PDB file of C-alpha atoms and ligand atoms in Angstrom:
ATOM      1  CA  UNK O  22      18.284 -14.883 -14.125  1.00 39.00           C
ATOM      2  CA  UNK O  23      19.831 -11.458 -14.664  1.00 40.00           C
ATOM      3  CA  UNK O  24      18.187  -8.354 -13.249  1.00 43.00           C
ATOM      4  CA  UNK O  25      19.610  -6.177 -16.054  1.00 49.00           C
ATOM      5  CA  UNK O  26      16.806  -3.980 -17.323  1.00 68.00           C
ATOM      6  CA  UNK O  27      14.336  -5.456 -14.852  1.00 88.00           C
ATOM      7  CA  UNK O  28      12.194  -2.856 -13.107  1.00 98.00           C
ATOM      8  CA  UNK O  29      12.312  -2.984  -9.328  1.00 98.00           C
ATOM      9  CA  UNK O  30       9.476  -2.308  -6.886  1.00 99.00           C
ATOM     10  CA  UNK O  31       9.414  -2.053  -3.109  1.00 99.00           C
ATOM     11  CA  UNK O  32       6.006  -3.164  -1.808  1.00 99.00           C
ATOM     12  CA  UNK O  33       5.402  -2.228   1.832  1.00 99.00           C
ATOM     13  CA  UNK O  34       2.967  -4.560   3.549  1.00 98.00           C
ATOM     14  CA  UNK O  35       3.793  -6.953   0.713  1.00 98.00           C
ATOM     15  CA  UNK O  36       3.491 -10.058   2.857  1.00 98.00           C
ATOM     16  CA  UNK O  37      -0.301 -10.170   3.194  1.00 98.00           C
ATOM     17  CA  UNK O  38      -3.582  -8.927   1.747  1.00 98.00           C
ATOM     18  CA  UNK O  39      -3.546  -6.242  -0.921  1.00 98.00           C
ATOM     19  CA  UNK O  40       0.223  -5.694  -0.722  1.00 98.00           C
ATOM     20  CA  UNK O  41       0.816  -9.390  -1.308  1.00 98.00           C
ATOM     21  CA  UNK O  42      -1.442  -9.367  -4.378  1.00 98.00           C
ATOM     22  CA  UNK O  43       0.449  -6.299  -5.662  1.00 99.00           C
ATOM     23  CA  UNK O  44       3.809  -8.037  -5.124  1.00 99.00           C
ATOM     24  CA  UNK O  45       2.656 -11.157  -6.970  1.00 98.00           C
ATOM     25  CA  UNK O  46       0.996  -9.211  -9.788  1.00 98.00           C
ATOM     26  CA  UNK O  47       4.041  -6.993 -10.397  1.00 98.00           C
ATOM     27  CA  UNK O  48       6.352 -10.016 -10.254  1.00 98.00           C
ATOM     28  CA  UNK O  49       4.155 -11.645 -12.905  1.00 98.00           C
ATOM     29  CA  UNK O  50       4.531  -8.471 -14.987  1.00 98.00           C
ATOM     30  CA  UNK O  51       8.330  -8.878 -14.826  1.00 98.00           C
ATOM     31  CA  UNK O  52       9.266  -6.679 -11.865  1.00 98.00           C
ATOM     32  CA  UNK O  53      11.834  -7.667  -9.224  1.00 98.00           C
ATOM     33  CA  UNK O  54      10.165  -7.221  -5.835  1.00 98.00           C
ATOM     34  CA  UNK O  55      11.252  -6.221  -2.343  1.00 99.00           C
ATOM     35  CA  UNK O  56       8.562  -7.590  -0.025  1.00 99.00           C
ATOM     36  CA  UNK O  57       8.452  -5.435   3.099  1.00 99.00           C
ATOM     37  CA  UNK O  58       6.589  -6.617   6.208  1.00 98.00           C
ATOM     38  CA  UNK O  59       6.340  -5.680   9.900  1.00 98.00           C
ATOM     39  CA  UNK O  60       6.659  -8.871  11.958  1.00 98.00           C
ATOM     40  CA  UNK O  61       5.259 -11.999  10.283  1.00 98.00           C
ATOM     41  CA  UNK O  62       8.384 -13.054   8.405  1.00 98.00           C
ATOM     42  CA  UNK O  63       6.997 -16.501   7.500  1.00 98.00           C
ATOM     43  CA  UNK O  64       4.242 -14.863   5.418  1.00 98.00           C
ATOM     44  CA  UNK O  65       6.806 -12.711   3.601  1.00 98.00           C
ATOM     45  CA  UNK O  66       9.015 -15.742   2.950  1.00 98.00           C
ATOM     46  CA  UNK O  67       6.005 -17.522   1.393  1.00 98.00           C
ATOM     47  CA  UNK O  68       5.461 -14.634  -1.031  1.00 98.00           C
ATOM     48  CA  UNK O  69       9.142 -14.657  -2.011  1.00 99.00           C
ATOM     49  CA  UNK O  70       9.051 -18.438  -2.531  1.00 98.00           C
ATOM     50  CA  UNK O  71       5.936 -18.197  -4.714  1.00 98.00           C
ATOM     51  CA  UNK O  72       7.474 -15.469  -6.849  1.00 98.00           C
ATOM     52  CA  UNK O  73      10.718 -17.431  -7.241  1.00 98.00           C
ATOM     53  CA  UNK O  74       8.841 -20.639  -8.108  1.00 98.00           C
ATOM     54  CA  UNK O  75       7.097 -18.716 -10.885  1.00 98.00           C
ATOM     55  CA  UNK O  76      10.525 -17.640 -12.233  1.00 98.00           C
ATOM     56  CA  UNK O  77      10.633 -14.150 -10.707  1.00 98.00           C
ATOM     57  CA  UNK O  78      13.050 -12.364  -8.354  1.00 98.00           C
ATOM     58  CA  UNK O  79      12.149 -11.222  -4.847  1.00 98.00           C
ATOM     59  CA  UNK O  80      13.605 -10.650  -1.399  1.00 98.00           C
ATOM     60  CA  UNK O  81      11.849 -10.069   1.926  1.00 99.00           C
ATOM     61  CA  UNK O  82      12.955  -7.266   4.250  1.00 99.00           C
ATOM     62  CA  UNK O  83      11.253  -6.567   7.568  1.00 98.00           C
ATOM     63  CA  UNK O  84      10.908  -2.971   8.774  1.00 99.00           C
ATOM     64  CA  UNK O  85       8.331  -0.775  10.469  1.00 99.00           C
ATOM     65  CA  UNK O  86       7.284   1.786   7.860  1.00 99.00           C
ATOM     66  CA  UNK O  87       7.315   4.536  10.517  1.00 99.00           C
ATOM     67  CA  UNK O  88      10.968   3.815  11.434  1.00 99.00           C
ATOM     68  CA  UNK O  89      13.074   5.902   9.060  1.00 98.00           C
ATOM     69  CA  UNK O  90      16.366   4.108   9.726  1.00 98.00           C
ATOM     70  CA  UNK O  91      14.766   0.696   9.238  1.00 98.00           C
ATOM     71  CA  UNK O  92      13.038   1.797   6.043  1.00 99.00           C
ATOM     72  CA  UNK O  93      16.301   3.255   4.728  1.00 98.00           C
ATOM     73  CA  UNK O  94      17.734  -0.237   5.064  1.00 98.00           C
ATOM     74  CA  UNK O  95      14.865  -1.567   2.901  1.00 99.00           C
ATOM     75  CA  UNK O  96      15.845   0.838   0.111  1.00 98.00           C
ATOM     76  CA  UNK O  97      19.526  -0.081   0.660  1.00 98.00           C
ATOM     77  CA  UNK O  98      18.647  -3.772   0.292  1.00 98.00           C
ATOM     78  CA  UNK O  99      16.716  -3.063  -2.913  1.00 98.00           C
ATOM     79  CA  UNK O 100      19.692  -1.238  -4.418  1.00 98.00           C
ATOM     80  CA  UNK O 101      22.172  -3.883  -3.211  1.00 98.00           C
ATOM     81  CA  UNK O 102      20.191  -6.800  -4.653  1.00 98.00           C
ATOM     82  CA  UNK O 103      18.573  -5.257  -7.703  1.00 98.00           C
ATOM     83  CA  UNK O 104      20.645  -2.046  -8.389  1.00 97.00           C
ATOM     84  CA  UNK O 105      17.729   0.386  -8.453  1.00 97.00           C
ATOM     85  CA  UNK O 106      14.213   1.259  -7.353  1.00 98.00           C
ATOM     86  CA  UNK O 107      11.625   2.182 -10.002  1.00 98.00           C
ATOM     87  CA  UNK O 108       8.400   2.020  -7.994  1.00 99.00           C
ATOM     88  CA  UNK O 109       7.221   2.095  -4.418  1.00 99.00           C
ATOM     89  CA  UNK O 110       3.835   0.587  -3.623  1.00 99.00           C
ATOM     90  CA  UNK O 111       3.053   1.614  -0.056  1.00 99.00           C
ATOM     91  CA  UNK O 112       0.320  -0.768   1.111  1.00 99.00           C
ATOM     92  CA  UNK O 113       1.247  -1.195   4.801  1.00 98.00           C
ATOM     93  CA  UNK O 114      -1.405   0.148   7.129  1.00 98.00           C
ATOM     94  CA  UNK O 115      -3.442  -0.452  10.245  1.00 97.00           C
ATOM     95  CA  UNK O 116      -7.137   0.077  11.022  1.00 98.00           C
ATOM     96  CA  UNK O 117      -8.429   0.310  14.590  1.00 96.00           C
ATOM     97  CA  UNK O 118     -12.206   0.700  14.656  1.00 97.00           C
ATOM     98  CA  UNK O 119     -14.084   2.495  17.424  1.00 98.00           C
ATOM     99  CA  UNK O 120     -16.434   5.423  17.723  1.00 98.00           C
ATOM    100  CA  UNK O 121     -14.640   8.723  18.314  1.00 98.00           C
ATOM    101  CA  UNK O 122     -16.252   8.893  21.760  1.00 98.00           C
ATOM    102  CA  UNK O 123     -14.518   5.630  22.715  1.00 98.00           C
ATOM    103  CA  UNK O 124     -11.215   5.368  20.810  1.00 98.00           C
ATOM    104  CA  UNK O 125      -8.181   5.438  23.108  1.00 98.00           C
ATOM    105  CA  UNK O 126      -5.668   8.153  22.382  1.00 98.00           C
ATOM    106  CA  UNK O 127      -2.933   5.506  22.376  1.00 98.00           C
ATOM    107  CA  UNK O 128      -4.749   3.849  19.441  1.00 98.00           C
ATOM    108  CA  UNK O 129      -5.043   7.243  17.752  1.00 98.00           C
ATOM    109  CA  UNK O 130      -1.292   7.785  18.097  1.00 98.00           C
ATOM    110  CA  UNK O 131      -0.559   4.248  16.853  1.00 98.00           C
ATOM    111  CA  UNK O 132      -2.712   4.528  13.719  1.00 98.00           C
ATOM    112  CA  UNK O 133      -1.331   7.941  12.926  1.00 98.00           C
ATOM    113  CA  UNK O 134       2.229   6.700  13.461  1.00 98.00           C
ATOM    114  CA  UNK O 135       1.808   3.844  10.992  1.00 98.00           C
ATOM    115  CA  UNK O 136      -0.488   5.482   8.450  1.00 99.00           C
ATOM    116  CA  UNK O 137       0.682   9.128   8.443  1.00 99.00           C
ATOM    117  CA  UNK O 138       4.290   9.039   9.665  1.00 99.00           C
ATOM    118  CA  UNK O 139       4.752   5.713   7.813  1.00 99.00           C
ATOM    119  CA  UNK O 140       3.561   7.270   4.557  1.00 99.00           C
ATOM    120  CA  UNK O 141       5.753  10.328   5.128  1.00 99.00           C
ATOM    121  CA  UNK O 142       8.833   8.172   5.780  1.00 99.00           C
ATOM    122  CA  UNK O 143       8.220   5.858   2.808  1.00 99.00           C
ATOM    123  CA  UNK O 144       7.372   8.709   0.425  1.00 99.00           C
ATOM    124  CA  UNK O 145      10.373  10.774   1.601  1.00 98.00           C
ATOM    125  CA  UNK O 146      12.760   7.896   0.913  1.00 98.00           C
ATOM    126  CA  UNK O 147      11.046   7.246  -2.419  1.00 98.00           C
ATOM    127  CA  UNK O 148      11.457  10.926  -3.295  1.00 98.00           C
ATOM    128  CA  UNK O 149      15.178  10.680  -2.510  1.00 98.00           C
ATOM    129  CA  UNK O 150      15.892   7.343  -4.172  1.00 98.00           C
ATOM    130  CA  UNK O 151      13.451   6.597  -7.022  1.00 98.00           C
ATOM    131  CA  UNK O 152      14.789   6.609 -10.551  1.00 97.00           C
ATOM    132  CA  UNK O 153      13.587   9.217 -13.031  1.00 97.00           C
ATOM    133  CA  UNK O 154      10.358   8.023 -14.626  1.00 97.00           C
ATOM    134  CA  UNK O 155       9.366   6.107 -11.487  1.00 98.00           C
ATOM    135  CA  UNK O 156       6.061   5.788  -9.675  1.00 98.00           C
ATOM    136  CA  UNK O 157       4.772   5.950  -6.115  1.00 99.00           C
ATOM    137  CA  UNK O 158       1.409   4.427  -5.164  1.00 99.00           C
ATOM    138  CA  UNK O 159       0.063   5.193  -1.694  1.00 99.00           C
ATOM    139  CA  UNK O 160      -3.020   3.656  -0.093  1.00 99.00           C
ATOM    140  CA  UNK O 161      -6.002   5.655   1.078  1.00 99.00           C
ATOM    141  CA  UNK O 162      -9.474   4.206   1.684  1.00 98.00           C
ATOM    142  CA  UNK O 163     -12.953   4.820   0.285  1.00 98.00           C
ATOM    143  CA  UNK O 164     -14.043   5.453   3.873  1.00 98.00           C
ATOM    144  CA  UNK O 165     -12.597   8.969   3.468  1.00 98.00           C
ATOM    145  CA  UNK O 166     -15.706   9.459   1.314  1.00 97.00           C
ATOM    146  CA  UNK O 167     -18.248   7.206   3.070  1.00 97.00           C
ATOM    147  CA  UNK O 168     -17.394   8.583   6.551  1.00 97.00           C
ATOM    148  CA  UNK O 169     -18.779   5.429   8.210  1.00 97.00           C
ATOM    149  CA  UNK O 170     -19.092   5.489  12.017  1.00 97.00           C
ATOM    150  CA  UNK O 171     -16.131   3.906  13.891  1.00 97.00           C
ATOM    151  CA  UNK O 172     -13.651   4.776  11.127  1.00 98.00           C
ATOM    152  CA  UNK O 173     -12.806   8.286  12.451  1.00 98.00           C
ATOM    153  CA  UNK O 174      -9.142   7.869  13.368  1.00 98.00           C
ATOM    154  CA  UNK O 175      -8.423   5.632  10.385  1.00 98.00           C
ATOM    155  CA  UNK O 176     -10.244   7.845   7.866  1.00 98.00           C
ATOM    156  CA  UNK O 177      -8.480  10.924   9.233  1.00 98.00           C
ATOM    157  CA  UNK O 178      -5.125   9.204   8.709  1.00 98.00           C
ATOM    158  CA  UNK O 179      -6.085   8.282   5.136  1.00 98.00           C
ATOM    159  CA  UNK O 180      -7.236  11.849   4.461  1.00 98.00           C
ATOM    160  CA  UNK O 181      -3.690  12.867   5.340  1.00 98.00           C
ATOM    161  CA  UNK O 182      -2.344  10.234   2.917  1.00 99.00           C
ATOM    162  CA  UNK O 183      -4.448  11.750   0.118  1.00 99.00           C
ATOM    163  CA  UNK O 184      -3.097  15.255   0.758  1.00 98.00           C
ATOM    164  CA  UNK O 185       0.507  14.039   0.965  1.00 98.00           C
ATOM    165  CA  UNK O 186      -0.019  12.212  -2.330  1.00 99.00           C
ATOM    166  CA  UNK O 187      -1.225  15.312  -4.141  1.00 98.00           C
ATOM    167  CA  UNK O 188       1.499  17.561  -2.736  1.00 98.00           C
ATOM    168  CA  UNK O 189       4.268  15.071  -3.540  1.00 98.00           C
ATOM    169  CA  UNK O 190       2.970  14.690  -7.115  1.00 98.00           C
ATOM    170  CA  UNK O 191       3.531  18.410  -7.584  1.00 98.00           C
ATOM    171  CA  UNK O 192       6.968  18.273  -5.944  1.00 98.00           C
ATOM    172  CA  UNK O 193       8.239  15.330  -8.022  1.00 98.00           C
ATOM    173  CA  UNK O 194       6.773  16.178 -11.413  1.00 96.00           C
ATOM    174  CA  UNK O 195      10.036  17.766 -12.557  1.00 96.00           C
ATOM    175  CA  UNK O 196      11.749  14.402 -11.968  1.00 97.00           C
ATOM    176  CA  UNK O 197       9.085  12.583 -14.025  1.00 98.00           C
ATOM    177  CA  UNK O 198       7.930  10.563 -11.005  1.00 98.00           C
ATOM    178  CA  UNK O 199       4.164   9.971 -10.754  1.00 98.00           C
ATOM    179  CA  UNK O 200       2.498   9.879  -7.331  1.00 99.00           C
ATOM    180  CA  UNK O 201      -1.015   8.500  -6.881  1.00 99.00           C
ATOM    181  CA  UNK O 202      -3.145   6.889  -4.202  1.00 99.00           C
ATOM    182  CA  UNK O 203      -5.556   3.993  -4.539  1.00 99.00           C
ATOM    183  CA  UNK O 204      -8.539   4.129  -2.184  1.00 98.00           C
ATOM    184  CA  UNK O 205     -10.077   0.652  -2.000  1.00 98.00           C
ATOM    185  CA  UNK O 206     -13.531  -0.082  -0.684  1.00 98.00           C
ATOM    186  CA  UNK O 207     -14.239  -3.231   1.351  1.00 98.00           C
ATOM    187  CA  UNK O 208     -11.701  -5.831   0.213  1.00 98.00           C
ATOM    188  CA  UNK O 209     -11.479  -9.374   1.588  1.00 97.00           C
ATOM    189  CA  UNK O 210      -8.299  -9.257   3.674  1.00 98.00           C
ATOM    190  CA  UNK O 211      -7.555  -9.797   7.357  1.00 97.00           C
ATOM    191  CA  UNK O 212      -7.590  -6.035   7.957  1.00 96.00           C
ATOM    192  CA  UNK O 213     -11.173  -5.831   6.677  1.00 97.00           C
ATOM    193  CA  UNK O 214     -12.627  -9.160   7.829  1.00 96.00           C
ATOM    194  CA  UNK O 215     -11.202  -9.296  11.381  1.00 95.00           C
ATOM    195  CA  UNK O 216     -13.860  -8.596  14.014  1.00 94.00           C
ATOM    196  CA  UNK O 217     -16.767  -8.216  11.555  1.00 96.00           C
ATOM    197  CA  UNK O 218     -19.887 -10.404  11.723  1.00 96.00           C
ATOM    198  CA  UNK O 219     -21.351 -11.988   8.589  1.00 96.00           C
ATOM    199  CA  UNK O 220     -24.270  -9.581   8.908  1.00 97.00           C
ATOM    200  CA  UNK O 221     -21.952  -6.550   8.928  1.00 95.00           C
ATOM    201  CA  UNK O 222     -20.159  -7.871   5.859  1.00 97.00           C
ATOM    202  CA  UNK O 223     -23.463  -8.582   4.041  1.00 96.00           C
ATOM    203  CA  UNK O 224     -24.664  -5.052   4.782  1.00 95.00           C
ATOM    204  CA  UNK O 225     -21.498  -3.603   3.275  1.00 95.00           C
ATOM    205  CA  UNK O 226     -21.780  -5.828   0.203  1.00 97.00           C
ATOM    206  CA  UNK O 227     -25.346  -4.548  -0.320  1.00 96.00           C
ATOM    207  CA  UNK O 228     -23.888  -1.017  -0.567  1.00 96.00           C
ATOM    208  CA  UNK O 229     -21.596  -2.080  -3.439  1.00 98.00           C
ATOM    209  CA  UNK O 230     -23.340  -1.744  -6.830  1.00 98.00           C
ATOM    210  CA  UNK O 231     -21.206  -4.498  -8.377  1.00 98.00           C
ATOM    211  CA  UNK O 232     -22.575  -6.828  -5.689  1.00 97.00           C
ATOM    212  CA  UNK O 233     -19.514  -8.408  -4.077  1.00 98.00           C
ATOM    213  CA  UNK O 234     -16.563  -7.688  -1.829  1.00 98.00           C
ATOM    214  CA  UNK O 235     -13.398  -6.575  -3.564  1.00 98.00           C
ATOM    215  CA  UNK O 236     -10.555  -9.064  -3.745  1.00 98.00           C
ATOM    216  CA  UNK O 237      -6.888  -8.044  -3.421  1.00 98.00           C
ATOM    217  CA  UNK O 238      -6.347  -8.857  -7.118  1.00 98.00           C
ATOM    218  CA  UNK O 239      -8.922  -6.169  -8.102  1.00 98.00           C
ATOM    219  CA  UNK O 240      -6.694  -3.596  -6.433  1.00 98.00           C
ATOM    220  CA  UNK O 241      -3.402  -5.078  -7.653  1.00 99.00           C
ATOM    221  CA  UNK O 242      -4.579  -4.675 -11.265  1.00 98.00           C
ATOM    222  CA  UNK O 243      -5.005  -0.922 -10.737  1.00 98.00           C
ATOM    223  CA  UNK O 244      -1.598  -0.628  -9.063  1.00 99.00           C
ATOM    224  CA  UNK O 245      -0.019  -2.558 -11.960  1.00 98.00           C
ATOM    225  CA  UNK O 246      -1.490  -0.011 -14.372  1.00 98.00           C
ATOM    226  CA  UNK O 247      -0.348   2.995 -12.327  1.00 98.00           C
ATOM    227  CA  UNK O 248       3.283   1.829 -12.181  1.00 98.00           C
ATOM    228  CA  UNK O 249       3.348   0.818 -15.859  1.00 98.00           C
ATOM    229  CA  UNK O 250       4.339   3.150 -18.686  1.00 97.00           C
ATOM    230  CA  UNK O 251       0.686   3.007 -19.844  1.00 98.00           C
ATOM    231  CA  UNK O 252      -0.419   4.530 -16.517  1.00 98.00           C
ATOM    232  CA  UNK O 253       2.289   7.170 -16.161  1.00 98.00           C
ATOM    233  CA  UNK O 254       0.117  10.090 -17.312  1.00 98.00           C
ATOM    234  CA  UNK O 255      -2.159   9.510 -14.295  1.00 98.00           C
ATOM    235  CA  UNK O 256      -0.540  11.708 -11.645  1.00 98.00           C
ATOM    236  CA  UNK O 257      -1.623  13.300  -8.376  1.00 98.00           C
ATOM    237  CA  UNK O 258      -4.889  11.344  -8.319  1.00 98.00           C
ATOM    238  CA  UNK O 259      -6.808   9.359  -5.733  1.00 98.00           C
ATOM    239  CA  UNK O 260      -8.445   6.387  -7.442  1.00 98.00           C
ATOM    240  CA  UNK O 261     -11.411   4.973  -5.581  1.00 98.00           C
ATOM    241  CA  UNK O 262     -11.664   1.264  -6.317  1.00 98.00           C
ATOM    242  CA  UNK O 263     -14.783  -0.053  -4.634  1.00 98.00           C
ATOM    243  CA  UNK O 264     -17.276  -1.520  -7.120  1.00 98.00           C
ATOM    244  CA  UNK O 265     -19.090   1.819  -7.234  1.00 98.00           C
ATOM    245  CA  UNK O 266     -19.827   2.134  -3.501  1.00 96.00           C
ATOM    246  CA  UNK O 267     -19.192   5.898  -3.514  1.00 90.00           C
TER     247      UNK O 267
HETATM  248  N1  LIG Q  90      -8.850  -4.389   3.037  1.00 94.51           N
HETATM  249  C1  LIG Q  90      -9.635  -3.344   2.858  1.00 94.51           C
HETATM  250  O1  LIG Q  90     -10.872  -3.446   2.860  1.00 94.51           O
HETATM  251  C2  LIG Q  90      -9.030  -1.977   2.651  1.00 94.51           C
HETATM  252  C3  LIG Q  90      -9.898  -0.934   2.285  1.00 94.51           C
HETATM  253  C4  LIG Q  90      -9.364   0.344   2.095  1.00 94.51           C
HETATM  254  C5  LIG Q  90      -8.011   0.566   2.243  1.00 94.51           C
HETATM  255  N2  LIG Q  90      -7.189  -0.465   2.597  1.00 94.51           N
HETATM  256  C6  LIG Q  90      -5.763  -0.166   2.747  1.00 94.51           C
HETATM  257  O2  LIG Q  90      -5.026  -1.047   1.930  1.00 94.51           O
HETATM  258  C7  LIG Q  90      -3.753  -1.300   2.529  1.00 94.51           C
HETATM  259  C8  LIG Q  90      -3.535  -2.801   2.654  1.00 94.51           C
HETATM  260  O3  LIG Q  90      -4.535  -3.322   3.520  1.00 94.51           O
HETATM  261  P1  LIG Q  90      -4.788  -4.906   3.707  1.00 94.51           P
HETATM  262  O4  LIG Q  90      -6.247  -5.047   3.860  1.00 94.51           O
HETATM  263  O5  LIG Q  90      -4.054  -5.641   2.664  1.00 94.51           O
HETATM  264  O6  LIG Q  90      -4.097  -5.119   5.147  1.00 94.51           O
HETATM  265  P2  LIG Q  90      -3.632  -6.489   5.861  1.00 94.51           P
HETATM  266  O7  LIG Q  90      -4.241  -7.663   5.211  1.00 94.51           O
HETATM  267  O8  LIG Q  90      -3.857  -6.258   7.321  1.00 94.51           O
HETATM  268  O9  LIG Q  90      -2.047  -6.533   5.587  1.00 94.51           O
HETATM  269  C9  LIG Q  90      -1.264  -5.538   6.190  1.00 94.51           C
HETATM  270  C10 LIG Q  90       0.174  -5.642   5.695  1.00 94.51           C
HETATM  271  O10 LIG Q  90       0.865  -4.480   6.167  1.00 94.51           O
HETATM  272  C11 LIG Q  90       1.981  -4.897   6.958  1.00 94.51           C
HETATM  273  N3  LIG Q  90       2.177  -3.899   8.010  1.00 94.51           N
HETATM  274  C12 LIG Q  90       1.294  -3.496   8.960  1.00 94.51           C
HETATM  275  N4  LIG Q  90       1.856  -2.539   9.720  1.00 94.51           N
HETATM  276  C13 LIG Q  90       3.116  -2.334   9.247  1.00 94.51           C
HETATM  277  C14 LIG Q  90       4.193  -1.503   9.612  1.00 94.51           C
HETATM  278  N5  LIG Q  90       4.093  -0.643  10.647  1.00 94.51           N
HETATM  279  N6  LIG Q  90       5.325  -1.567   8.900  1.00 94.51           N
HETATM  280  C15 LIG Q  90       5.468  -2.438   7.858  1.00 94.51           C
HETATM  281  N7  LIG Q  90       4.472  -3.247   7.448  1.00 94.51           N
HETATM  282  C16 LIG Q  90       3.316  -3.210   8.148  1.00 94.51           C
HETATM  283  C17 LIG Q  90       1.638  -6.283   7.470  1.00 94.51           C
HETATM  284  O11 LIG Q  90       2.829  -6.977   7.821  1.00 94.51           O
HETATM  285  P3  LIG Q  90       2.825  -8.109   9.011  1.00 94.51           P
HETATM  286  O12 LIG Q  90       2.055  -9.277   8.463  1.00 94.51           O
HETATM  287  O13 LIG Q  90       4.246  -8.416   9.249  1.00 94.51           O
HETATM  288  O14 LIG Q  90       2.119  -7.467  10.166  1.00 94.51           O
HETATM  289  C18 LIG Q  90       0.912  -6.848   6.242  1.00 94.51           C
HETATM  290  O15 LIG Q  90       1.855  -7.245   5.270  1.00 94.51           O
HETATM  291  C19 LIG Q  90      -3.763  -0.571   3.887  1.00 94.51           C
HETATM  292  O16 LIG Q  90      -3.111   0.669   3.759  1.00 94.51           O
HETATM  293  C20 LIG Q  90      -5.243  -0.368   4.162  1.00 94.51           C
HETATM  294  O17 LIG Q  90      -5.477   0.735   4.987  1.00 94.51           O
HETATM  295  C21 LIG Q  90      -7.666  -1.731   2.801  1.00 94.51           C
END
């Protein structure tokens, strides 16, 4: 299959959870996909295989989003394989949970490295390399609004993502690149489910007016809209996608 005219997206954290659903959804919409991951290469290879079996184009490239040289090589690989980059969906993130009184400062540094520095690195490269008319989608979290206990370090990092998103939208407008963030609520992925009891999950579901946990495909549908020409007029926004939780 030729990639001529095919739009190309880099999806960070594209090997699992929400990023994986975004990679598969965009591939289904005709995009060529670069699936970025941190360490679990087998999961990324599975996503690539699924996309290829469905007739799409994808490659997997491992890199820590906070490592600028490694992430530059992800953009290089995208351009080498697919000629161009039209969209960056930056889903990679980490979420340590502990009350502020207890959280270790090493954990604080680690979450800020991945979520803040990682977003800065990915967005900076996107700003340098995206084609005119492109789109950047960052990931915040609805917990920036709910301010639940134990989410302090994580929510603070996502607050930073929201500000970076709005500033970059203003900086890139003249190049016709849209920059938005999606802020999911509770969504059934490893990041959300790990370490939570059924009771904790049920309590969260009760706070969601639509009465269920989000699934990664709920979020991927919004990302697909934001990177499409139909969604291009949405710019500099944070879209809370949480079944009405807040
Ligand atoms: N799930 C929710 O309820 C929820 C709610 C609000 C916001 N979010 C946000 O949505 C995004 C996706 O979350 P998720 O639930 O899909 O997470 P997930 O299931 O834990 O998947 C995380 C993905 O990110 C990759 N990753 C982690 N650290 C990385 C790094 N330093 N560099 C490159 N890739 C890295 C992982 O790769 P490996 O497999 O190789 O580690 C994996 O592909 C995150 O930004 C998260 O904060 C999620």
